[in-house]
Short mmCIF file of C-alpha atoms in Angstrom, two decimals:
data_model
loop_
_atom_site.label_atom_id
_atom_site.label_comp_id
_atom_site.label_asym_id
_atom_site.label_seq_id
_atom_site.Cartn_x
_atom_site.Cartn_y
_atom_site.Cartn_z
CA MET S 1 0.00 0.00 0.00
CA VAL S 2 1.33 3.46 -0.96
CA ARG S 3 1.95 5.85 1.93
CA ALA S 4 -0.52 8.71 2.08
CA ASP S 5 2.19 11.37 1.55
CA LEU S 6 3.40 9.63 -1.61
CA GLU S 7 -0.08 10.01 -3.05
CA LYS S 8 0.79 13.72 -3.26
CA LEU S 9 3.17 12.89 -6.11
CA ARG S 10 0.10 12.97 -8.37
CA ALA S 11 0.39 16.79 -8.21
CA PHE S 12 3.90 16.71 -9.75
CA ALA S 13 3.92 17.25 -13.51
CA PRO S 14 5.66 13.93 -14.44
CA PHE S 15 2.92 11.95 -12.68
CA ALA S 16 -0.08 14.11 -13.52
CA LYS S 17 -1.18 12.36 -16.73
CA LEU S 18 -0.29 8.78 -15.81
CA GLU S 19 -3.04 6.19 -15.59
CA ASP S 20 -3.74 5.00 -12.06
CA GLY S 21 -2.00 1.67 -12.54
CA ALA S 22 1.16 3.24 -13.90
CA PHE S 23 1.13 5.87 -11.19
CA ARG S 24 0.85 3.32 -8.41
CA ALA S 25 3.56 1.13 -9.91
CA LEU S 26 6.01 4.04 -10.01
CA VAL S 27 5.10 5.48 -6.63
CA GLY S 28 5.25 2.02 -5.11
CA GLY S 29 8.94 1.92 -6.00
CA CYS S 30 9.66 5.19 -4.18
CA THR S 31 10.65 5.66 -0.57
CA GLN S 32 10.06 8.63 1.69
CA ARG S 33 12.42 10.45 4.03
CA ASP S 34 12.08 13.52 6.24
CA PHE S 35 14.76 16.15 6.79
CA VAL S 36 15.17 18.79 9.48
CA PRO S 37 16.15 22.42 8.79
CA ARG S 38 19.80 22.86 7.69
CA GLU S 39 20.16 19.13 7.03
CA LEU S 40 21.94 18.20 3.79
CA ILE S 41 19.61 16.40 1.40
CA ILE S 42 22.18 15.78 -1.32
CA GLY S 43 25.79 16.94 -1.44
CA GLN S 44 27.78 18.46 -4.26
CA GLN S 45 29.91 15.74 -5.93
CA ASP S 46 27.88 12.96 -4.29
CA GLN S 47 27.82 9.70 -6.23
CA SER S 48 24.08 9.14 -5.70
CA HIS S 49 21.75 9.17 -8.72
CA ASP S 50 18.24 9.02 -7.28
CA VAL S 51 15.58 11.53 -8.32
CA LEU S 52 13.91 13.43 -5.48
CA PHE S 53 10.52 15.06 -5.17
CA LEU S 54 9.93 17.74 -2.52
CA ILE S 55 6.51 16.82 -1.11
CA ALA S 56 6.53 19.35 1.73
CA GLY S 57 8.88 22.07 2.96
CA ARG S 58 11.39 24.35 1.30
CA ALA S 59 15.00 23.70 0.27
CA ARG S 60 17.90 25.62 -1.26
CA VAL S 61 20.31 24.66 -4.05
CA ASN S 62 23.91 25.72 -3.42
CA VAL S 63 27.25 25.39 -5.18
CA TYR S 64 30.47 25.66 -3.16
CA SER S 65 33.87 26.80 -4.38
CA PRO S 66 37.02 24.87 -3.34
CA ASP S 67 37.61 27.43 -0.56
CA GLY S 68 34.06 27.00 0.77
CA GLN S 69 32.40 30.10 -0.69
CA ARG S 70 28.70 29.48 -1.25
CA VAL S 71 26.71 30.55 -4.27
CA SER S 72 22.96 29.98 -3.92
CA LEU S 73 21.34 29.08 -7.22
CA ARG S 74 17.69 28.91 -6.21
CA GLU S 75 15.17 28.02 -3.54
CA MET S 76 12.75 25.18 -4.12
CA PRO S 77 9.18 25.12 -2.77
CA ALA S 78 7.09 22.01 -2.26
CA GLY S 79 6.18 20.48 -5.59
CA THR S 80 9.71 20.60 -7.03
CA MET S 81 11.59 17.71 -8.62
CA PHE S 82 15.39 17.67 -8.37
CA GLY S 83 18.37 15.36 -8.85
CA GLU S 84 17.27 14.37 -12.35
CA LEU S 85 20.51 15.51 -14.04
CA SER S 86 22.66 12.91 -12.29
CA ALA S 87 20.00 10.29 -12.94
CA ILE S 88 20.08 11.08 -16.65
CA ASP S 89 23.84 11.25 -17.25
CA GLY S 90 25.19 9.14 -14.37
CA GLN S 91 27.60 11.88 -13.29
CA THR S 92 28.21 13.19 -9.77
CA ARG S 93 25.88 15.76 -8.24
CA SER S 94 26.56 19.25 -9.62
CA ALA S 95 25.18 21.06 -6.56
CA SER S 96 24.11 20.47 -2.98
CA VAL S 97 20.57 20.79 -1.63
CA GLU S 98 19.91 21.85 1.97
CA ALA S 99 16.60 21.85 3.85
CA LEU S 100 15.50 25.34 4.90
CA GLU S 101 12.56 24.04 6.93
CA PRO S 102 11.20 20.58 7.76
CA CYS S 103 11.08 18.71 4.46
CA SER S 104 9.40 15.53 3.29
CA ILE S 105 11.09 13.94 0.27
CA ALA S 106 10.01 11.13 -2.05
CA ILE S 107 13.01 9.29 -3.49
CA MET S 108 12.82 7.46 -6.82
CA PRO S 109 15.72 5.12 -7.65
CA ARG S 110 17.55 5.89 -10.88
CA ARG S 111 16.62 2.55 -12.52
CA LEU S 112 12.92 3.25 -11.94
CA PHE S 113 13.27 6.82 -13.23
CA ILE S 114 14.99 5.66 -16.45
CA LYS S 115 12.31 3.00 -16.93
CA ALA S 116 9.58 5.62 -16.47
CA LEU S 117 11.21 7.78 -19.14
CA SER S 118 11.13 4.93 -21.65
CA ASP S 119 7.77 3.43 -20.72
CA HIS S 120 5.67 6.57 -20.27
CA PRO S 121 6.10 9.33 -22.91
CA GLU S 122 3.97 11.76 -20.87
CA PHE S 123 6.35 11.30 -17.92
CA GLY S 124 9.39 11.89 -20.14
CA LEU S 125 7.89 14.99 -21.76
CA ALA S 126 7.19 16.55 -18.36
CA VAL S 127 10.79 15.86 -17.31
CA MET S 128 12.09 17.47 -20.52
CA ARG S 129 9.99 20.56 -19.87
CA HIS S 130 11.34 20.74 -16.33
CA VAL S 131 14.97 20.50 -17.50
CA THR S 132 14.30 23.13 -20.18
CA GLN S 133 13.01 25.52 -17.51
CA LEU S 134 16.19 24.93 -15.48
CA VAL S 135 18.36 25.75 -18.49
CA ARG S 136 16.42 28.94 -19.16
CA ARG S 137 16.73 30.07 -15.53
CA LEU S 138 20.45 29.38 -15.45
CA THR S 139 20.89 31.22 -18.77
CA ASP S 140 19.17 34.24 -17.22
CA ARG S 141 21.46 34.07 -14.17
CA VAL S 142 24.63 33.84 -16.29
CA PHE S 143 23.47 36.84 -18.31
CA GLU S 144 22.77 38.85 -15.16
CA PHE S 145 26.14 38.01 -13.60
CA SER S 146 27.89 38.93 -16.86
CA THR S 147 26.14 42.22 -17.58
CA LEU S 148 24.78 43.75 -14.38
CA VAL S 149 26.59 45.55 -11.59
CA VAL S 150 25.70 44.61 -8.00
CA ARG S 151 22.89 47.18 -7.77
CA GLY S 152 21.11 45.69 -10.76
CA ARG S 153 21.64 42.11 -9.60
CA VAL S 154 20.10 42.90 -6.20
CA GLN S 155 17.09 44.55 -7.83
CA VAL S 156 16.51 41.64 -10.21
CA GLU S 157 16.88 39.13 -7.37
CA LEU S 158 14.28 40.98 -5.29
CA LEU S 159 11.87 40.73 -8.22
CA ARG S 160 12.62 37.03 -8.52
CA MET S 161 11.95 36.45 -4.81
CA ILE S 162 8.56 38.17 -4.87
CA GLU S 163 7.23 36.89 -8.21
CA ASP S 164 4.97 34.30 -6.56
CA LEU S 165 4.01 36.29 -3.48
CA PRO S 166 0.38 37.31 -2.90
CA ARG S 167 -0.30 40.99 -2.36
CA THR S 168 -1.34 42.15 1.11
CA ARG S 169 -3.24 45.45 0.93
CA GLY S 170 -1.52 46.18 -2.36
CA GLU S 171 1.95 45.47 -0.94
CA LEU S 172 4.36 42.56 -1.30
CA ILE S 173 5.91 41.32 1.93
CA LEU S 174 8.83 38.95 2.42
CA SER S 175 8.66 37.55 5.96
CA PRO S 176 11.00 36.22 7.00
CA ALA S 177 13.13 37.89 4.37
CA PRO S 178 16.46 36.33 3.39
CA THR S 179 19.41 37.71 5.32
CA HIS S 180 21.80 40.07 3.59
CA GLU S 181 24.34 37.25 3.49
CA GLU S 182 21.83 34.93 1.80
CA ILE S 183 21.00 37.55 -0.83
CA ALA S 184 24.73 38.11 -1.38
CA SER S 185 25.25 34.41 -2.05
CA ARG S 186 22.50 34.52 -4.68
CA VAL S 187 23.93 37.48 -6.59
CA SER S 188 27.65 36.69 -6.23
CA THR S 189 28.69 39.58 -4.00
CA HIS S 190 29.34 40.26 -0.31
CA ARG S 191 27.00 41.10 2.56
CA GLU S 192 28.16 44.70 2.89
CA ALA S 193 27.28 45.42 -0.75
CA VAL S 194 23.76 44.04 -0.27
CA THR S 195 23.32 46.13 2.90
CA ARG S 196 24.34 49.22 0.96
CA GLU S 197 22.01 48.53 -1.97
CA LEU S 198 19.00 47.75 0.22
CA ALA S 199 19.61 50.98 2.14
CA TRP S 200 19.66 52.85 -1.19
CA LEU S 201 16.36 51.24 -2.24
CA GLU S 202 14.85 52.18 1.11
CA ALA S 203 15.98 55.78 0.65
CA GLN S 204 14.27 55.77 -2.77
CA GLY S 205 10.99 54.67 -1.17
CA VAL S 206 11.03 51.33 -2.99
CA ILE S 207 11.26 49.07 0.07
CA GLU S 208 10.77 49.20 3.83
CA LYS S 209 12.64 46.99 6.29
CA ALA S 210 11.69 46.02 9.81
CA GLY S 211 13.65 43.19 11.40
CA ARG S 212 13.31 40.11 9.18
CA THR S 213 10.43 41.65 7.22
CA LEU S 214 11.02 43.34 3.88
CA LYS S 215 8.14 45.15 2.23
CA ILE S 216 8.09 46.20 -1.43
CA THR S 217 6.26 49.51 -1.31
CA ASN S 218 6.75 50.59 -4.96
CA LEU S 219 6.83 47.59 -7.27
CA ASP S 220 6.63 49.65 -10.46
CA ARG S 221 9.66 51.68 -9.41
CA LEU S 222 11.61 48.51 -8.61
CA ARG S 223 10.77 47.05 -12.02
CA ASN S 224 11.84 50.27 -13.75
CA LEU S 225 15.13 50.37 -11.87
CA ALA S 226 15.86 46.75 -12.79
CA ARG S 227 14.96 47.43 -16.43
CA GLU S 228 17.25 50.46 -16.51
CA SER S 229 20.09 48.34 -15.11
CA PHE S 230 20.08 46.20 -18.25
CA HIS S 231 20.52 49.32 -20.37
CA GLY S 232 23.24 50.81 -18.21
CA ASP S 233 21.12 53.84 -17.26
#
């Protein structure tokens, strides 16, 4: 019998269009594991090749330099699949994934994942779409790092962080907001530079800060500033 939490895999795109029998056969081959905040889910250069599905919680993808400097690539909400690259090519993990809050993970062995790709075209197509989205996001990040100064990178990252947030009384609120160090790791700079740029945005009336809460008070202005950054204005 499939565990109740694993039934939630039906909401993930690769499983969404499978017939019930196929769905249960695949999910029946998965296991489930829980992780506590700050626990490592997979490590950079690990030799594991399983595919993981984040059923509940939130996790962060990081890459570390040889001297230990962290670059955060993205945060993953519940409903995200990850680890598929190593499953596809058999290579070591290209990044680490760390739990940001209590996480529940479904783990699909590589052999089952490869079989699903060959046996179920709808599963494979959903995986291809997912990988394509990853490539597009990483292309955007490379372009930003190559063309924007720190001010522009901070502005674009703020827009990225709030894109899925609901509005509260016409405002967008990040609470708890990422620390300045966390933002710095996302935009390849240092904490002091982020502190300086957020203070500048606050002086412009674009944001308001209070403890670990960051409020976007003028979204149109933030978008215009980010747009101008790409043109060097």
